[in-house]
Short mmCIF file of C-alpha atoms in Angstrom, two decimals:
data_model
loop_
_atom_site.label_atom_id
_atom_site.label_comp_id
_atom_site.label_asym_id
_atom_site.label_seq_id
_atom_site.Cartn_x
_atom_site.Cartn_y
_atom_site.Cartn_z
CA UNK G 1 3.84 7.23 -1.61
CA UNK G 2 1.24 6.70 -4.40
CA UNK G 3 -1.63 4.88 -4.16
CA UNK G 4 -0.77 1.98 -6.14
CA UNK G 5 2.83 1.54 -4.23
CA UNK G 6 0.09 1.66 -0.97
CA UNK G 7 -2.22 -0.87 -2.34
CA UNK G 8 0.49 -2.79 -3.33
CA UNK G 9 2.15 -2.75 -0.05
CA UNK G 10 -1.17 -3.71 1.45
CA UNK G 11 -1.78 -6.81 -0.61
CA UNK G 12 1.55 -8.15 -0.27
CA UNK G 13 0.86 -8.23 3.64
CA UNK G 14 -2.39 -9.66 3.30
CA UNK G 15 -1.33 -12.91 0.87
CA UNK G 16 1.80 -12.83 3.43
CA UNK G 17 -0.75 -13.48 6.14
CA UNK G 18 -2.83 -15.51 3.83
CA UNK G 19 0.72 -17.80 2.53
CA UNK G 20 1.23 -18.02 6.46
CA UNK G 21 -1.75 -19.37 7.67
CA UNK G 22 -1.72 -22.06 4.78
CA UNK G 23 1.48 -22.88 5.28
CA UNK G 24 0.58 -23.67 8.72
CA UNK G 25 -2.00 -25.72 8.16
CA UNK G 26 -0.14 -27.88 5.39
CA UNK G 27 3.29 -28.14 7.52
CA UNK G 28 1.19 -28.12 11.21
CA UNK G 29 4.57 -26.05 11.84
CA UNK G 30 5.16 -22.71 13.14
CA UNK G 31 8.44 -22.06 11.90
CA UNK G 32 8.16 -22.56 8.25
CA UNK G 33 4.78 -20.54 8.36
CA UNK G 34 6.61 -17.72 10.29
CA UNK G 35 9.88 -17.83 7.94
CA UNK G 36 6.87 -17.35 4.82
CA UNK G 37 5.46 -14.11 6.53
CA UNK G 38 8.76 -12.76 7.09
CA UNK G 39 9.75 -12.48 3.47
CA UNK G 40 6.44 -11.11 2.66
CA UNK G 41 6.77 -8.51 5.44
CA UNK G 42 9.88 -7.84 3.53
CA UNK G 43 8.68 -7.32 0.24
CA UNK G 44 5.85 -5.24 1.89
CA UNK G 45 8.13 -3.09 3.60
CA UNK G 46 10.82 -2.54 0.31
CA UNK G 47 7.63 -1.81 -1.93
CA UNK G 48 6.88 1.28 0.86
CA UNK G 49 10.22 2.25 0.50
CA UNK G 50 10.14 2.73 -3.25
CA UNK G 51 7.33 4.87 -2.43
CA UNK G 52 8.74 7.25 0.06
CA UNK G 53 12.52 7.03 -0.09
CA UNK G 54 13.12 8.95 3.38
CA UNK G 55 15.15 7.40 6.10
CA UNK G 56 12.33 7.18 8.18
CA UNK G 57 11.32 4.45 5.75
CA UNK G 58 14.66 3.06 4.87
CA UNK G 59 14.95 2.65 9.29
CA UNK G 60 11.99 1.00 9.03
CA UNK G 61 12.76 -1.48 6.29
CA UNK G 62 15.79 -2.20 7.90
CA UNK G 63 13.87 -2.52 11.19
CA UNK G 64 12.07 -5.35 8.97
CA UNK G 65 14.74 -7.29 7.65
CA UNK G 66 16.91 -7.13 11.44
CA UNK G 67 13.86 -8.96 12.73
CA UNK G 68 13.63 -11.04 10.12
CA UNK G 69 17.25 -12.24 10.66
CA UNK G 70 16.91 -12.09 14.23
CA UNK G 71 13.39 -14.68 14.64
CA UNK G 72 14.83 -17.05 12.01
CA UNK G 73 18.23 -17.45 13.78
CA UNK G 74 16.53 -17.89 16.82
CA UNK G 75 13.68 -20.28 15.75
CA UNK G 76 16.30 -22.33 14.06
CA UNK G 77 18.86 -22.67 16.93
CA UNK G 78 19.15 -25.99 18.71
CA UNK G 79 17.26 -26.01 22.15
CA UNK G 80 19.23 -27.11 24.95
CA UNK G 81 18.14 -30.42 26.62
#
């Protein structure tokens, strides 16, 4: 991977984590803050894989995006009681 694809990778996490924490403190909710980090976890992880297309990397985007899915279904889903 080059070092801009790296840097950019990097940043993308950090104003994910950054977008987050705002969005927490605007909403006072952890679900919308959690949905924001996601999608910049994403885009973090499909910048890394235009980098370094090996399927180590494509598992691991994929890895991403499953738990993406996966939280946001779960977080959304109607508690019982």
């Amino acid at each position: 991977m080059t070092t801009a694809l790296n840097l950019a990778a990097l940043a993308t996490t950090a104003f994910g984590l950054v977008a987050a924490a705002v969005v927490l403190a605007a909403a006072g909710r952890l679900v919308p803050a959690l949905a924001v980090l996601l999608d910049f976890l994403t885009a973090a992880g499909l910048l890394r894989l235009t980098g370094d297309p090996s399927w180590s990397t494509i598992a691991a985007a994929a890895a991403v995006i499953a738990v993406r899915k996966l939280v946001t279904a779960g977080l959304r889903a109607p508690r019982p009681g």
